[in-house]
Coordinates of N, CA, C and O in Angstrom, one line a residue:
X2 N 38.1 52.5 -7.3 CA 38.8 51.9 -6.2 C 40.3 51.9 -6.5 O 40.7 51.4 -7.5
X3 N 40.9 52.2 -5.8 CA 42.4 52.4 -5.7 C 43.3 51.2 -4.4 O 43.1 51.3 -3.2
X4 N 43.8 50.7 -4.8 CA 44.5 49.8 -3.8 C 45.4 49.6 -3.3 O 45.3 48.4 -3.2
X5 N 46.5 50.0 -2.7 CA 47.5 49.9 -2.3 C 48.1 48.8 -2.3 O 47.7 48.2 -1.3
X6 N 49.1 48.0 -3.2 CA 49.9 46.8 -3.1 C 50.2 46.2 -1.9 O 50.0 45.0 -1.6
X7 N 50.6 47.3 -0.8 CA 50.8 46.6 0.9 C 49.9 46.0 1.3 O 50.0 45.3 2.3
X8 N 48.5 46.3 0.5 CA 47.6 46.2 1.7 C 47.0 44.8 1.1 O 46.5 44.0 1.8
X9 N 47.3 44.7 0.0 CA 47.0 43.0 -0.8 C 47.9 41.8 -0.3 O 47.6 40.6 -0.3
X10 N 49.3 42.5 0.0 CA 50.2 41.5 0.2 C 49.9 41.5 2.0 O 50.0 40.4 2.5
X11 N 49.6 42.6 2.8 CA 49.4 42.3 4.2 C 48.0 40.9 4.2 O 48.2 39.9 4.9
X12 N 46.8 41.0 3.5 CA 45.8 40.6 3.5 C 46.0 38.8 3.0 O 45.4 37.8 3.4
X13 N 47.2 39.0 1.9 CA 47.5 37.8 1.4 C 48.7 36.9 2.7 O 48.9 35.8 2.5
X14 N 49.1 37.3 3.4 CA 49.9 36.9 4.3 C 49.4 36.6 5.5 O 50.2 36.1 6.3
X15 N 47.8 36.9 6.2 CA 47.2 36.5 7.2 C 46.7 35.1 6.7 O 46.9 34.7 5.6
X16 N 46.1 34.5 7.6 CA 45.5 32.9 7.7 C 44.5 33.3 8.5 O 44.2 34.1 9.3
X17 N 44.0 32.1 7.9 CA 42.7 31.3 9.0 C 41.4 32.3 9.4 O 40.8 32.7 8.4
X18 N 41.0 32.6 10.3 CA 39.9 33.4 11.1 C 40.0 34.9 10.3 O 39.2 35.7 9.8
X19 N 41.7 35.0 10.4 CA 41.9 36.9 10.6 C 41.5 37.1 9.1 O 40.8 38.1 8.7
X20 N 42.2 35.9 7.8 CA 42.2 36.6 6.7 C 40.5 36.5 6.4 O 39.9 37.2 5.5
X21 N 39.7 35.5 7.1 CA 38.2 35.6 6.5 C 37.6 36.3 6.9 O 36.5 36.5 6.3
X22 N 37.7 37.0 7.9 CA 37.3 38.6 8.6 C 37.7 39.3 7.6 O 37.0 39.3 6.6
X23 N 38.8 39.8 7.7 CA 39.3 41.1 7.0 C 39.1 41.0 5.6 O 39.3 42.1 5.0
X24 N 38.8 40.3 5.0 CA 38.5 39.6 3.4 C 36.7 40.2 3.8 O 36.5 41.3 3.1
X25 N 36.0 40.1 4.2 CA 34.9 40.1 4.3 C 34.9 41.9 4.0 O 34.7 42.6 3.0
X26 N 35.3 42.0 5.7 CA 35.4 43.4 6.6 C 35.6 44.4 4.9 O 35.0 45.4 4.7
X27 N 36.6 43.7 4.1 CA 37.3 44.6 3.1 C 35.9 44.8 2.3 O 35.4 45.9 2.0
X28 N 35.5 43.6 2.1 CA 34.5 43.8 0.7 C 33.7 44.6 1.1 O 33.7 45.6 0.3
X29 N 32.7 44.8 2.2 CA 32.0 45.1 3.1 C 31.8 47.0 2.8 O 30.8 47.7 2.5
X30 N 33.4 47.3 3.2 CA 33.6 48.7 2.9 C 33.6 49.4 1.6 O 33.1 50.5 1.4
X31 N 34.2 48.4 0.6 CA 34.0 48.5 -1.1 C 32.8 48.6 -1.6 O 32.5 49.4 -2.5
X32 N 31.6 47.7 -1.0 CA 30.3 47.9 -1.4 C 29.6 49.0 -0.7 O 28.5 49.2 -1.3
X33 N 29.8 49.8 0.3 CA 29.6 50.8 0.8 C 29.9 51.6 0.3 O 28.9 52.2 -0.1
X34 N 31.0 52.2 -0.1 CA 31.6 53.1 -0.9 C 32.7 52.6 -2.0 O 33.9 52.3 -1.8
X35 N 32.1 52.4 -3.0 CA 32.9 51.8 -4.4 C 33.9 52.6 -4.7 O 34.9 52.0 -4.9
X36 N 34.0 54.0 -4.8 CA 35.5 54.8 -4.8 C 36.2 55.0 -3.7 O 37.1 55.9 -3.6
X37 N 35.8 54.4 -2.7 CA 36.9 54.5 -1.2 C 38.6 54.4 -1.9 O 38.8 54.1 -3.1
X38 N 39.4 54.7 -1.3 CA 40.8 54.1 -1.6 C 41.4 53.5 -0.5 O 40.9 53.7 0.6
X39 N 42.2 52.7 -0.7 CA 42.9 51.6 0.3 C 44.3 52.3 0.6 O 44.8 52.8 -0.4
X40 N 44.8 52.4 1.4 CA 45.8 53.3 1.9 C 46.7 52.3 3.0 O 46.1 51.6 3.7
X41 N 48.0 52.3 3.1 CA 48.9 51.6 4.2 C 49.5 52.6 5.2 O 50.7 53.1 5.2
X42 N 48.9 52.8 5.9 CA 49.3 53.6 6.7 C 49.2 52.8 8.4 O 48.4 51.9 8.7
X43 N 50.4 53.3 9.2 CA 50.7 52.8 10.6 C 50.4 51.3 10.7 O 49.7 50.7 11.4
X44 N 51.1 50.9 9.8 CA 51.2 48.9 9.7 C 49.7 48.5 9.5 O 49.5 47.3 9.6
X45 N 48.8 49.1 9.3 CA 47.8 48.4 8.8 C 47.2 49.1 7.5 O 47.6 50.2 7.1
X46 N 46.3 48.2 7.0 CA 45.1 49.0 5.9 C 44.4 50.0 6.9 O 44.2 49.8 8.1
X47 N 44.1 51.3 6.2 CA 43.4 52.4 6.0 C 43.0 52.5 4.5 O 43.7 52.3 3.5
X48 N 41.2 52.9 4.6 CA 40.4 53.5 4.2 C 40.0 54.6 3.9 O 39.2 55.0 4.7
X49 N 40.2 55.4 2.9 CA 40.2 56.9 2.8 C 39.3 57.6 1.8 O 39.4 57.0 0.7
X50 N 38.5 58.5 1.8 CA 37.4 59.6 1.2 C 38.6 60.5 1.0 O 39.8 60.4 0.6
X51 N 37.9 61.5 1.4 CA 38.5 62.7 1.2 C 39.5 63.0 2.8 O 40.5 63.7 3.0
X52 N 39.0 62.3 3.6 CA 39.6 62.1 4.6 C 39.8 60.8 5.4 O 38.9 60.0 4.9
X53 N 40.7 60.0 6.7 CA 40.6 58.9 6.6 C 39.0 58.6 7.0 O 38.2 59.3 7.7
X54 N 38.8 57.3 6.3 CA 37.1 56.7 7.2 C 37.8 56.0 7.9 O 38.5 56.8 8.5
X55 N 38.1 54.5 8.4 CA 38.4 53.7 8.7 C 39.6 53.0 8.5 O 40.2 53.1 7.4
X56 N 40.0 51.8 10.0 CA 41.2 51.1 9.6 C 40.8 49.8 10.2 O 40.1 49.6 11.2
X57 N 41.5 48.8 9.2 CA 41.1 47.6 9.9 C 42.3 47.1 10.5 O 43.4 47.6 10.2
X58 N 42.1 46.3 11.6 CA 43.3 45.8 12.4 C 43.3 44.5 13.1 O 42.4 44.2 13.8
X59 N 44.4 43.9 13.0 CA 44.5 42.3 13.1 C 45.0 42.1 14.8 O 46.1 42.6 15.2
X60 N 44.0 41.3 15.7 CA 45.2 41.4 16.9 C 45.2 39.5 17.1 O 44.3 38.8 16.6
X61 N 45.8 39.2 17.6 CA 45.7 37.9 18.3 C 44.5 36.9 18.8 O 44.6 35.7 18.9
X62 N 43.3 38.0 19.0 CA 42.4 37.3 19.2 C 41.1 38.3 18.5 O 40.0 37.8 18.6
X63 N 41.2 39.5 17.8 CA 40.2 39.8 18.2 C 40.5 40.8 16.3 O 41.7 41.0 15.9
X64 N 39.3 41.3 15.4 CA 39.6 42.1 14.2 C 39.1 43.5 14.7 O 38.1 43.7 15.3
X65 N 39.8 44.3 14.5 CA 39.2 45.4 15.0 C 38.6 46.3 13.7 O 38.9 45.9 12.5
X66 N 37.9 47.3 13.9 CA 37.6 48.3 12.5 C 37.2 49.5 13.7 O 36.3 49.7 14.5
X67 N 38.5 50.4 13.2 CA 38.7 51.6 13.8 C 37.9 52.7 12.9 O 38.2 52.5 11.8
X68 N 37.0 53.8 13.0 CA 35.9 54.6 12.8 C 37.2 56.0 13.3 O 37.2 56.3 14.5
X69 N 38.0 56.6 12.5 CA 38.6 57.8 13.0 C 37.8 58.6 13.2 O 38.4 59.5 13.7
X70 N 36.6 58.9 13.1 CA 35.4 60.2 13.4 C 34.5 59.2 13.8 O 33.4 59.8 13.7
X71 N 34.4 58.2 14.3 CA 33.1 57.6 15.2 C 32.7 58.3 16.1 O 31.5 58.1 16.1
X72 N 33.0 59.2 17.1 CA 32.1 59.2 18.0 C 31.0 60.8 17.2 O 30.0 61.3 17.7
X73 N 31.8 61.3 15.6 CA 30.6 62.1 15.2 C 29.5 61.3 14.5 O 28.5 61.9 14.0
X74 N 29.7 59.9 14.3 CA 29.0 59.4 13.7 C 27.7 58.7 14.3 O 27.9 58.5 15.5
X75 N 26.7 58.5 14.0 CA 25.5 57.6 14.3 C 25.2 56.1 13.9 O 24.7 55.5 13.0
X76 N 25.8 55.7 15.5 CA 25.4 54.6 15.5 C 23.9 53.9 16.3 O 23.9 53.4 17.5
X77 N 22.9 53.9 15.4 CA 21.5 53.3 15.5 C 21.5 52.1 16.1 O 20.8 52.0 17.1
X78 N 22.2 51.1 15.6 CA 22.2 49.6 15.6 C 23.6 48.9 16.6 O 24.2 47.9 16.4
X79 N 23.8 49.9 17.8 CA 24.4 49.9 18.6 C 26.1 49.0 18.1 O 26.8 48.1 18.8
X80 N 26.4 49.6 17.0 CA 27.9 48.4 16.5 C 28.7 48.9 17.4 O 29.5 48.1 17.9
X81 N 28.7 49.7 17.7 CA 30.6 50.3 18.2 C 30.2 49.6 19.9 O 29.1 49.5 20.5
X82 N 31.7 49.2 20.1 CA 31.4 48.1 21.2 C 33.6 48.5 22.0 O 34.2 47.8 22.8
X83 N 34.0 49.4 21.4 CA 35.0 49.5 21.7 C 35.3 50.9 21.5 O 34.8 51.7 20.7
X84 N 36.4 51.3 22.4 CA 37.3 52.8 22.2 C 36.0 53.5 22.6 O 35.9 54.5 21.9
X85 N 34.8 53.5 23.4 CA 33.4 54.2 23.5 C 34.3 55.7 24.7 O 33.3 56.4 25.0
X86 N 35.2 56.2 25.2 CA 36.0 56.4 25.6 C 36.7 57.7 25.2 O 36.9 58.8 25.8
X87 N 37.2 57.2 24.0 CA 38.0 58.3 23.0 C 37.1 59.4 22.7 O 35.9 59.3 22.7
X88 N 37.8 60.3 22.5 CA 37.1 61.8 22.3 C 37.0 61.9 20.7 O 36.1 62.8 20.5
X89 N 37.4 61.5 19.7 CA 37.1 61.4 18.5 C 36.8 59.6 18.0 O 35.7 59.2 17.5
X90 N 37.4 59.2 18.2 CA 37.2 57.8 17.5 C 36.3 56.9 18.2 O 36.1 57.0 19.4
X91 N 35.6 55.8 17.2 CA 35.2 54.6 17.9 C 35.1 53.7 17.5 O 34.8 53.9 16.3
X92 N 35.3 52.1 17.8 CA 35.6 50.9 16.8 C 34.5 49.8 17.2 O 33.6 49.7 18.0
X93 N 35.0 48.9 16.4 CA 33.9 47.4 16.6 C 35.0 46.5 16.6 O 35.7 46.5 15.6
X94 N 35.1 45.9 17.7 CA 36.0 44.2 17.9 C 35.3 43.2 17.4 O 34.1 43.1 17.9
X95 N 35.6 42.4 16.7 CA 35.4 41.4 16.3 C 35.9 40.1 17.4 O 37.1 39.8 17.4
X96 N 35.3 39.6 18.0 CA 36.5 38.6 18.8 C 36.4 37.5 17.6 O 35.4 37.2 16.8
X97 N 37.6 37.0 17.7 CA 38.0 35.5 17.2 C 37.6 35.9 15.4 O 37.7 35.0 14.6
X98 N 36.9 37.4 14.8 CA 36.5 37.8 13.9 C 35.4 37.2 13.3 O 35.2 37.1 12.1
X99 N 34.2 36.8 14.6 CA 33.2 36.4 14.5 C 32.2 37.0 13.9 O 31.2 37.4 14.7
X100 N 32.1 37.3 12.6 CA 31.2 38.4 11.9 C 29.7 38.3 11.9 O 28.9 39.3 12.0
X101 N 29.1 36.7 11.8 CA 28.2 36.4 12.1 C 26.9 36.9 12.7 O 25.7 36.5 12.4
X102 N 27.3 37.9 13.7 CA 26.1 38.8 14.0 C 26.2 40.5 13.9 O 25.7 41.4 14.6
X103 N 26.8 40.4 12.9 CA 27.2 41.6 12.2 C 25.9 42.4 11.2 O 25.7 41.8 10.1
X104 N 25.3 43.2 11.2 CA 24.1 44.2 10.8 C 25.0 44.8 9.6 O 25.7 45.9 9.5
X105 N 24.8 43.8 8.6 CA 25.9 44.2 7.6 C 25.1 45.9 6.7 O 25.7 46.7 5.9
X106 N 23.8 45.9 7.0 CA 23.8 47.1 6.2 C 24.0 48.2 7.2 O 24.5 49.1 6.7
X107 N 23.7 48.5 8.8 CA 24.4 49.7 9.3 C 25.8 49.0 9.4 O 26.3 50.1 9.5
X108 N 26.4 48.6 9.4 CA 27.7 48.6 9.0 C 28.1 49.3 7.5 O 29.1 50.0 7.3
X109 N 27.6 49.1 7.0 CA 27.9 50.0 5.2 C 27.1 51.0 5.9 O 28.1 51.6 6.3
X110 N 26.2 51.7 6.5 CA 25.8 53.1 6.7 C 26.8 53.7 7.7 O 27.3 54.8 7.3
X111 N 27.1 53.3 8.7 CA 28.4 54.1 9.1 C 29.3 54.2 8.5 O 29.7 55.3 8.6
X112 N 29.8 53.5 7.6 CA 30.9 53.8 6.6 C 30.3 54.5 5.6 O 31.2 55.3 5.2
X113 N 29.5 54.7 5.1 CA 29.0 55.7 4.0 C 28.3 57.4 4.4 O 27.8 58.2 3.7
X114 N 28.6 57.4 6.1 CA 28.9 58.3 6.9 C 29.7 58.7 7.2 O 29.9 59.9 7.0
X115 N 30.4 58.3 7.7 CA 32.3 58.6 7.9 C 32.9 58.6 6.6 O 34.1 58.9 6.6
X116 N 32.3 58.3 5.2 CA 33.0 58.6 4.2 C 32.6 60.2 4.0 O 33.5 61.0 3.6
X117 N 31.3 60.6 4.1 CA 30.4 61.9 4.2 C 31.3 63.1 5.0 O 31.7 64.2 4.6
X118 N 31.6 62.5 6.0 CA 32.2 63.2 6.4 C 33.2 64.6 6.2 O 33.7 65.0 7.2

């Protein structure tokens, strides 16, 4: 695992709801794929294989986890709930970063999909 400093000090500078999402969301992807790398790209963390997998993103009410190749990916367990639209990508909002009913193992299978990629 490789980490990018921005992306510790971005992580270390949220509060409340967003940092215990994205603290999760983070581990989440690490245990999915233990050699992912952490990347700072377009003001947020990005997730990268050999190409990007994913980006996590902080908004005012809601955590997003952006899937750059979601719509080639398989989702079984119906997560993607946003961007269903886009011609390449697809994401999962978190509102308020309510993880709680989150299917945490197809969530590590999409990501260990989109890392396949």
């Amino acid at each position: 695992m490789t980490t990018d400093k921005r992306v510790d000090a971005y992580v270390a500078g949220l509060s409340g709801w967003q940092r215990d999402a994205v603290v999760r969301l983070r581990e989440l992807v690490h245990q999915a794929v233990p050699d992912i790398r952490e990347e700072w790209k377009w003001d947020t963390p990005v997730f990268a294989g050999r190409a990007n997998v994913c980006a996590i993103g902080v908004f005012r009410d809601h955590v997003k986890v952006n899937f750059f190749k979601g719509a080639s990916l398989t989702d079984r367990a119906g997560l993607f709930n946003a961007g269903l639209e886009a011609k390449a990508s697809r994401a999962i909002d978190f509102p308020r970063g309510d993880l709680s009913g989150l299917d945490t193992e197809a969530f590590q299978a999409l990501i260990r999909e989109a890392a396949a990629l």
